[in-house]
Coordinates of C-alpha atoms and ligand atoms in Angstrom, one line a residue:
M726 CA -48.8 -3.5 -51.6
I727 CA -46.3 -3.1 -54.3
R728 CA -48.7 -3.9 -57.1
L729 CA -51.0 -1.2 -55.5
L730 CA -48.3 1.3 -55.6
V731 CA -47.3 0.5 -59.2
L732 CA -50.9 1.0 -60.2
V733 CA -51.0 4.2 -58.2
S734 CA -48.1 5.5 -59.9
L735 CA -49.4 4.5 -63.2
V736 CA -52.4 6.6 -62.5
A737 CA -50.6 9.4 -61.3
A738 CA -48.3 9.2 -64.3
A739 CA -51.1 11.1 -66.1
G740 CA -50.4 13.9 -63.9
E741 CA -47.5 16.0 -63.5
I742 CA -45.9 14.5 -60.3
I743 CA -44.3 11.6 -62.0
F744 CA -43.3 13.9 -64.9
L745 CA -41.5 16.3 -62.6
S746 CA -39.9 13.7 -60.5
L747 CA -38.5 11.9 -63.8
Q748 CA -36.9 15.3 -64.5
G749 CA -35.4 15.5 -61.0
F750 CA -37.6 18.3 -59.9
S751 CA -39.2 17.2 -56.7
P752 CA -41.9 19.5 -55.2
R753 CA -40.3 19.2 -52.1
Q754 CA -36.8 20.3 -52.9
G755 CA -36.2 23.8 -51.6
Y756 CA -39.2 23.6 -49.3
A757 CA -38.7 26.0 -46.4
P758 CA -42.0 26.8 -44.6
K759 CA -42.4 29.4 -42.3
Q760 CA -42.4 28.3 -38.6
P761 CA -44.6 29.7 -35.7
V762 CA -41.5 30.7 -33.9
A763 CA -38.4 32.1 -35.7
F764 CA -36.1 29.3 -34.3
S765 CA -32.7 29.4 -35.7
H766 CA -30.5 26.4 -36.1
K767 CA -27.5 28.5 -37.5
L768 CA -27.9 30.4 -34.0
H769 CA -28.3 27.3 -31.7
S770 CA -26.5 24.6 -33.3
G771 CA -24.1 26.8 -35.4
V772 CA -23.0 29.6 -33.3
M773 CA -23.8 28.0 -29.8
D774 CA -23.0 24.6 -30.9
V775 CA -25.8 22.8 -28.9
P776 CA -25.4 19.2 -30.1
C777 CA -28.4 17.9 -32.4
Q778 CA -29.4 15.3 -30.0
Y779 CA -29.9 17.5 -27.1
C780 CA -33.1 18.5 -28.9
H781 CA -33.8 15.7 -31.4
T782 CA -33.6 13.1 -28.6
Q783 CA -34.8 10.0 -30.2
V784 CA -32.9 10.0 -33.3
S785 CA -30.5 7.3 -32.4
K786 CA -33.1 5.3 -30.7
G787 CA -36.0 5.0 -33.0
R788 CA -37.8 5.6 -36.1
H789 CA -38.2 9.2 -35.8
A790 CA -36.0 12.1 -34.6
T791 CA -38.6 14.1 -33.1
V792 CA -38.8 17.8 -32.6
P793 CA -38.2 19.0 -29.0
S794 CA -41.0 19.8 -26.7
G795 CA -41.0 23.3 -24.8
N796 CA -39.3 21.9 -21.6
I797 CA -36.0 21.5 -23.7
C798 CA -36.2 25.1 -24.8
M799 CA -37.1 26.3 -21.3
N800 CA -33.8 24.5 -19.9
C801 CA -32.2 27.8 -21.2
H802 CA -35.1 30.1 -21.9
E803 CA -36.2 30.0 -18.2
H804 CA -33.3 32.3 -18.0
V805 CA -32.7 33.9 -21.5
D806 CA -35.7 36.1 -22.6
R807 CA -33.6 38.1 -25.2
P808 CA -30.6 38.1 -27.5
S809 CA -27.5 39.4 -25.6
G810 CA -27.3 43.1 -25.5
A811 CA -31.0 43.8 -26.3
D812 CA -32.7 45.9 -24.1
A813 CA -36.1 44.5 -24.4
P814 CA -37.5 40.8 -24.2
S815 CA -37.7 39.0 -27.5
P816 CA -41.2 38.6 -28.7
E817 CA -40.2 35.4 -30.4
I818 CA -38.8 33.9 -27.0
A819 CA -42.1 35.1 -25.3
K820 CA -44.0 33.0 -27.6
V821 CA -42.1 29.9 -26.3
K822 CA -42.5 30.9 -22.6
T823 CA -46.3 31.8 -23.2
A824 CA -46.9 28.2 -24.8
Y825 CA -45.2 26.3 -22.1
K826 CA -46.8 28.1 -19.4
A827 CA -50.3 27.3 -21.0
G828 CA -49.3 23.6 -21.2
K829 CA -49.4 24.0 -25.0
S830 CA -46.9 22.9 -27.5
I831 CA -45.7 24.7 -30.6
E832 CA -47.1 23.8 -33.8
W833 CA -43.8 23.4 -35.9
V834 CA -44.5 22.8 -39.4
N835 CA -43.0 19.2 -40.6
V836 CA -40.5 19.8 -43.2
F837 CA -39.0 16.5 -44.4
D838 CA -41.9 14.2 -45.1
L839 CA -42.1 11.0 -46.8
P840 CA -45.4 9.6 -48.3
D841 CA -47.1 6.9 -46.2
H842 CA -46.2 4.2 -48.3
V843 CA -42.5 4.4 -47.4
Y844 CA -41.0 3.1 -44.3
F845 CA -37.9 5.1 -43.0
N846 CA -36.2 4.6 -39.7
H847 CA -33.4 6.9 -38.1
Q848 CA -31.8 4.4 -35.9
P849 CA -29.9 2.1 -38.3
H850 CA -28.8 5.2 -40.3
V851 CA -27.3 7.0 -37.4
H852 CA -25.7 3.9 -36.1
A853 CA -24.3 3.1 -39.4
G854 CA -22.5 6.6 -38.9
V855 CA -24.5 8.4 -41.8
A856 CA -24.2 12.1 -40.7
C857 CA -27.2 14.2 -40.2
E858 CA -25.9 16.7 -42.9
T859 CA -26.0 13.7 -45.4
C860 CA -29.6 13.8 -45.6
H861 CA -30.6 17.1 -44.1
G862 CA -28.2 19.4 -45.6
E863 CA -26.0 21.9 -43.8
I864 CA -28.6 22.8 -41.1
K865 CA -26.0 24.5 -38.9
K866 CA -26.0 27.1 -41.4
M867 CA -29.7 27.5 -41.6
D868 CA -31.9 30.3 -40.2
V869 CA -34.8 28.4 -41.6
V870 CA -34.7 24.6 -42.3
K871 CA -34.8 23.8 -46.0
T872 CA -34.9 20.6 -47.8
A873 CA -31.7 20.3 -49.7
V874 CA -32.3 16.9 -51.1
T875 CA -35.4 15.4 -52.8
L876 CA -36.0 12.4 -50.7
N877 CA -37.0 10.4 -53.7
M878 CA -36.5 6.9 -54.1
G879 CA -33.5 7.1 -56.5
W880 CA -31.9 9.0 -53.7
C881 CA -32.5 6.5 -51.1
L882 CA -31.2 3.6 -53.6
D883 CA -28.3 5.6 -54.6
C884 CA -26.8 5.3 -51.3
H885 CA -28.2 1.6 -50.6
R886 CA -26.6 0.3 -53.7
S887 CA -23.1 2.1 -52.9
Q888 CA -20.1 -0.3 -52.9
P889 CA -19.6 -1.4 -49.4
G890 CA -17.1 0.5 -47.6
H891 CA -17.0 3.4 -50.0
I892 CA -19.9 5.9 -50.5
N893 CA -19.9 9.2 -52.2
V894 CA -22.0 11.8 -50.3
P895 CA -22.7 15.3 -51.5
V896 CA -21.5 18.5 -49.4
Y897 CA -24.0 21.2 -49.6
G898 CA -23.3 24.8 -50.1
E899 CA -25.1 28.0 -48.4
D900 CA -27.9 27.7 -50.7
Q901 CA -28.1 23.9 -50.7
Q902 CA -26.6 23.5 -54.2
V903 CA -24.3 20.5 -54.3
L904 CA -20.7 21.8 -53.9
R905 CA -18.7 18.5 -54.1
H906 CA -18.9 14.8 -53.3
V907 CA -16.8 13.5 -50.2
Q908 CA -15.9 9.9 -50.4
Q909 CA -16.6 8.4 -47.1
V910 CA -14.5 5.2 -46.4
N911 CA -14.6 2.4 -44.2
I912 CA -13.8 4.1 -40.6
K913 CA -11.8 1.0 -40.0
E914 CA -9.2 2.2 -42.6
Q915 CA -9.2 5.7 -41.1
G916 CA -5.9 5.3 -39.0
E917 CA -3.6 4.7 -42.0
F918 CA -4.6 7.9 -43.6
N919 CA -4.3 10.0 -40.5
Q920 CA -0.8 11.3 -41.5
A921 CA 1.1 14.7 -40.8
C922 CA 0.6 17.4 -43.2
E923 CA 1.2 21.0 -43.9
T924 CA -1.7 21.8 -46.3
T925 CA -4.8 20.1 -47.5
E926 CA -3.0 19.1 -50.7
D927 CA -0.8 17.0 -48.8
C928 CA -3.8 14.8 -47.8
G929 CA -5.6 12.3 -49.9
H930 CA -9.1 10.7 -49.8
S931 CA -11.0 14.0 -49.5
Q932 CA -9.4 14.7 -46.1
V933 CA -8.5 18.2 -44.8
C934 CA -5.4 19.3 -43.0
L935 CA -6.2 20.5 -39.5
A936 CA -4.7 20.9 -36.2
T937 CA -7.2 19.4 -34.1
D938 CA -4.8 19.3 -31.1
G939 CA -4.1 22.9 -31.6
E940 CA -0.5 22.3 -32.5
N941 CA 0.3 19.3 -34.9
K942 CA -1.5 19.2 -38.3
T943 CA -2.9 15.8 -39.5
C944 CA -5.0 14.9 -42.2
Q945 CA -8.7 14.5 -41.1
W946 CA -12.0 13.8 -42.3
D947 CA -14.1 16.9 -42.3
S948 CA -17.5 16.5 -40.5
Y949 CA -18.8 14.6 -43.4
G950 CA -15.9 12.3 -44.1
L951 CA -16.0 11.2 -40.5
S952 CA -18.8 8.7 -40.5
A953 CA -20.3 6.1 -42.5
H954 CA -18.8 2.6 -42.1
F955 CA -20.5 0.1 -44.3
D956 CA -19.7 -3.3 -44.2
Q957 CA -21.8 -4.3 -46.8
A958 CA -24.2 -2.5 -49.2
A959 CA -27.4 -1.7 -47.5
P960 CA -30.9 -3.5 -48.2
Q961 CA -32.5 -2.9 -51.7
S962 CA -35.4 -5.0 -51.8
C963 CA -38.7 -3.4 -52.4
T964 CA -40.1 -4.6 -49.1
V965 CA -37.4 -3.1 -46.9
C966 CA -38.9 0.3 -47.6
H967 CA -42.5 -0.7 -48.6
N968 CA -44.3 -3.1 -46.6
Ligands
HEC1603 C1 -30.4 8.5 -44.2 C2 -30.9 9.7 -44.1 C3 -31.1 10.5 -43.0 C4 -30.3 10.6 -41.8 C5 -28.7 10.2 -41.7 C6 -30.8 11.5 -40.9 N1 -32.2 11.7 -41.2 FE1 -33.6 12.9 -40.3 N2 -35.1 12.4 -41.7 C7 -34.8 11.7 -42.9 C8 -36.0 11.4 -43.6 C9 -36.2 10.7 -44.8 C10 -37.1 12.2 -42.7 C11 -38.5 12.0 -42.9 C12 -39.2 11.0 -42.4 C13 -40.5 10.5 -42.7 O1 -41.2 11.6 -43.2 O2 -41.0 9.5 -42.3 C14 -36.3 12.6 -41.6 C15 -37.0 13.2 -40.6 C16 -36.4 14.1 -39.7 C17 -36.9 15.0 -38.6 C18 -38.5 15.3 -38.7 C19 -39.0 14.5 -37.5 C20 -39.0 13.0 -37.7 O3 -38.4 12.5 -37.0 O4 -39.7 12.5 -38.5 C21 -35.9 15.5 -37.8 C22 -36.3 16.4 -36.7 C23 -34.7 14.7 -38.3 N3 -35.1 14.1 -39.3 C24 -33.6 15.1 -37.8 C25 -32.3 14.3 -38.0 C26 -31.0 14.3 -37.1 C27 -30.8 15.5 -35.8 C28 -30.1 13.4 -37.7 C29 -28.8 13.2 -37.3 C30 -28.7 12.8 -35.8 C31 -31.0 12.9 -38.7 N4 -32.2 13.5 -38.9 C32 -30.4 11.8 -39.7 C33 -33.7 11.3 -43.3 C34 -32.2 11.3 -42.5
HEC1604 C1 -28.5 25.6 -24.7 C2 -29.4 27.0 -24.5 C3 -30.5 27.0 -25.4 C4 -31.5 26.3 -25.6 C5 -31.9 24.8 -25.4 C6 -32.6 26.8 -26.5 N1 -32.3 28.2 -26.6 FE1 -33.0 29.6 -27.8 N2 -31.6 30.8 -27.5 C7 -30.6 30.7 -26.5 C8 -29.8 31.9 -26.3 C9 -28.5 32.2 -25.3 C10 -30.1 32.9 -27.1 C11 -29.7 34.4 -27.4 C12 -28.6 34.3 -28.3 C13 -28.1 35.7 -28.6 O1 -27.5 36.3 -27.8 O2 -28.5 36.3 -29.6 C14 -31.5 32.3 -27.9 C15 -32.2 33.0 -28.7 C16 -33.3 32.3 -29.2 C17 -34.2 33.0 -30.1 C18 -33.9 34.5 -30.8 C19 -34.6 35.4 -30.0 C20 -34.5 36.7 -31.0 O3 -35.4 37.6 -30.8 O4 -33.6 36.9 -31.6 C21 -35.4 32.3 -30.4 C22 -36.6 32.3 -31.1 C23 -35.1 31.0 -29.5 N3 -33.9 31.2 -28.8 C24 -36.0 29.8 -29.4 C25 -35.7 28.7 -28.8 C26 -36.7 27.5 -29.1 C27 -38.0 27.5 -29.6 C28 -35.9 26.4 -28.3 C29 -36.3 25.1 -28.1 C30 -36.6 24.3 -29.4 C31 -34.6 27.1 -27.7 N4 -34.4 28.5 -28.2 C32 -33.7 26.3 -27.1 C33 -30.3 29.6 -25.7 C34 -31.0 28.6 -26.0
HEC1605 C1 -31.9 23.9 -29.5 C2 -32.9 22.8 -30.1 C3 -32.2 22.3 -31.5 C4 -31.0 22.0 -31.9 C5 -29.7 22.0 -31.0 C6 -31.0 21.2 -33.3 N1 -32.5 21.4 -33.5 FE1 -33.2 20.8 -35.2 N2 -35.1 21.4 -34.7 C7 -35.4 22.3 -33.6 C8 -36.7 22.7 -33.8 C9 -37.4 23.6 -32.5 C10 -37.2 22.4 -34.9 C11 -38.5 22.6 -35.7 C12 -38.6 24.1 -36.3 C13 -37.9 24.3 -37.4 O1 -38.1 23.3 -38.3 O2 -36.8 25.1 -37.4 C14 -36.2 21.6 -35.7 C15 -36.3 21.2 -36.9 C16 -35.2 20.4 -37.7 C17 -35.5 19.5 -38.7 C18 -36.4 19.7 -39.6 C19 -37.8 18.6 -39.1 C20 -39.0 18.4 -40.1 O3 -39.8 19.0 -39.8 O4 -38.9 17.9 -41.0 C21 -34.4 18.8 -39.1 C22 -33.9 18.1 -40.3 C23 -33.4 19.3 -37.8 N3 -34.1 20.1 -37.0 C24 -32.0 18.7 -37.8 C25 -31.1 19.0 -37.0 C26 -29.8 18.8 -36.8 C27 -29.0 18.1 -38.0 C28 -29.1 19.6 -35.8 C29 -27.6 19.5 -35.4 C30 -26.9 20.1 -36.4 C31 -30.2 20.0 -35.0 N4 -31.4 20.0 -35.9 C32 -30.2 20.8 -33.8 C33 -34.6 22.3 -32.4 C34 -33.2 21.9 -32.5
HEC1606 C1 -26.2 8.1 -47.4 C2 -26.7 6.6 -47.2 C3 -28.3 6.3 -47.1 C4 -29.2 7.1 -47.5 C5 -29.4 8.3 -48.2 C6 -30.3 6.1 -47.1 N1 -29.9 5.1 -46.5 FE1 -31.3 3.6 -45.6 N2 -29.6 2.6 -45.0 C7 -28.1 3.0 -45.0 C8 -27.5 2.0 -44.6 C9 -25.8 2.2 -44.5 C10 -28.2 1.1 -43.9 C11 -27.8 -0.1 -43.4 C12 -27.7 0.0 -41.7 C13 -27.4 -1.4 -41.1 O1 -27.1 -2.5 -41.8 O2 -27.7 -1.4 -40.0 C14 -29.7 1.4 -44.4 C15 -30.9 0.7 -44.1 C16 -32.2 1.2 -44.3 C17 -33.2 0.3 -44.0 C18 -33.3 -1.1 -43.3 C19 -33.2 -0.7 -41.6 C20 -34.0 -1.7 -40.8 O3 -34.9 -1.1 -40.3 O4 -33.5 -2.9 -40.9 C21 -34.4 1.1 -44.5 C22 -35.8 0.6 -44.3 C23 -33.8 2.2 -45.1 N3 -32.4 2.2 -44.9 C24 -34.7 3.1 -45.8 C25 -34.2 4.3 -46.2 C26 -35.0 5.1 -47.1 C27 -36.5 5.1 -47.2 C28 -34.2 6.2 -47.4 C29 -34.5 7.4 -48.1 C30 -35.7 8.2 -47.7 C31 -32.7 5.9 -47.2 N4 -32.8 4.7 -46.4 C32 -31.8 6.7 -47.3 C33 -27.8 4.0 -45.9 C34 -28.6 5.1 -46.5
HEC1607 C1 -34.4 2.3 -50.0 C2 -35.7 2.4 -49.9 C3 -36.5 2.0 -51.1 C4 -36.4 0.9 -51.8 C5 -35.5 -0.4 -51.5 C6 -37.5 0.9 -52.8 N1 -38.3 2.1 -52.6 FE1 -39.8 2.8 -53.8 N2 -40.0 4.4 -52.8 C7 -39.0 4.9 -51.9 C8 -39.3 6.2 -51.5 C9 -38.6 7.2 -50.5 C10 -40.5 6.5 -52.5 C11 -41.1 8.0 -52.4 C12 -40.6 8.9 -53.3 C13 -41.3 10.3 -53.6 O1 -42.1 10.4 -52.9 O2 -40.7 11.0 -54.2 C14 -40.8 5.4 -53.1 C15 -41.9 5.5 -53.9 C16 -42.4 4.3 -54.7 C17 -43.4 4.3 -55.7 C18 -44.4 5.4 -55.8 C19 -44.0 6.1 -57.2 C20 -42.9 7.2 -56.9 O3 -41.8 7.2 -57.8 O4 -43.0 8.0 -56.0 C21 -43.2 3.0 -56.4 C22 -44.3 2.6 -57.4 C23 -42.2 2.5 -55.7 N3 -41.6 3.0 -54.6 C24 -41.9 1.0 -55.8 C25 -40.8 0.4 -55.5 C26 -40.5 -1.0 -56.1 C27 -41.2 -1.9 -57.0 C28 -39.2 -1.2 -55.3 C29 -38.5 -2.5 -55.6 C30 -37.8 -2.8 -56.8 C31 -39.2 -0.2 -54.5 N4 -40.0 0.8 -54.7 C32 -37.8 -0.3 -53.6 C33 -38.0 4.2 -51.3 C34 -37.6 3.0 -51.5

């Protein structure tokens, strides 16, 4: 299989795809297709703070995160037919209701999509504590889901090769440019950094000064720093991702 892949890539090298990916331009970076319903993550998970796994129910259980079926939307939209304050029902919500009543599913356009010759599984990544945002960008700020990362092999391997316990992950800005890198540190070491502070300058290790209990400020990991705890580097052999 690997030999076949190499052959395929050599043939493809004549074309532009390989050239572009070597240059760091993946055709998939910045891909943001129009969806059949104007669903907004910024509204649902940013403003309303609905947890990702309320809708993407399989993400910690299996290979695919899955996009929610109509009944999950209807838990709320049975009762909500318009934005608050609007004097007429929303045509976008109406599409959701109509499809549900007709027993049809909405044909969401897939955004993140690896070639078939690559094996990826959400479960071990989510269990290792890699945040959704590390791979998908700041979904909570997006009205329309957009690919922030290239999903190319180098990107997967950069993380897999990271020194155990320490890993640099990008933090993305509004228009998905990389703002800075946050060092995620072994979660078991977290306690010793959880010190009192006045401002973020008092905190090391990319922590921020926050009053999480409403009163006393301590150095905390922001939502990116919180997670990943790698006891060893992730697997790198070809057959892990190509079988
Ligand atoms: C290590 C990187 C990584 C992490 C962490 C990650 N994803 Fe993904 N996600 C991917 C990749 C890669 C794909 C494309 C998979 C494919 O094409 O086989 C994907 C695909 C998806 C899809 C499309 C449907 C599917 O399952 O293929 C959804 C929805 C999704 N991810 C949601 C999430 C959510 C929610 C989280 C956090 C709980 C998360 N992901 C964490 C890399 C990641
Ligand atoms: C936890 C409850 C909840 C769930 C689950 C939910 N929604 Fe919503 N949704 C709302 C609320 C409340 C609003 C109106 C917010 C406001 O006041 O602007 C809304 C607004 C919308 C709008 C914007 C309507 C407009 O015209 O501006 C669309 C479209 C929408 N939802 C689609 C969906 C879809 C599709 C799903 C399932 C994938 C879903 N919602 C799941 C509560 C929910
Ligand atoms: C109320 C339900 C709901 C919540 C909450 C929600 N999502 Fe989604 N998500 C959807 C729907 C519906 C789609 C498909 C339409 C779209 O792409 O906007 C989707 C698509 C996605 C995709 C692209 C899937 C693909 O085709 O590649 C990713 C990645 C994703 N969500 C991640 C997240 C993350 C991360 C969170 C939490 C921060 C989250 N979602 C919270 C409903 C939800
Ligand atoms: C931000 C870090 C990170 C990124 C990015 C990442 N991985 Fe991983 N991956 C891990 C960690 C950590 C593990 C080890 C989890 C464990 O030991 O349980 C892992 C394990 C795996 C495994 C083995 C899991 C199993 O089923 O045994 C596969 C396959 C894999 N990753 C594929 C991918 C692919 C393909 C990509 C790119 C699309 C990718 N990973 C991107 C961190 C990452
Ligand atoms: C951590 C996961 C991972 C590992 C390990 C890995 N690959 Fe890949 N590989 C990928 C992903 C993801 C792609 C798809 C890249 C794209 O479409 O941009 C890919 C694509 C390829 C391609 C197609 C050409 C290309 O650049 O798109 C070849 C050939 C390939 N890999 C060979 C290998 C060989 C040989 C090894 C072992 C030295 C290896 N891979 C190890 C994830 C991995």
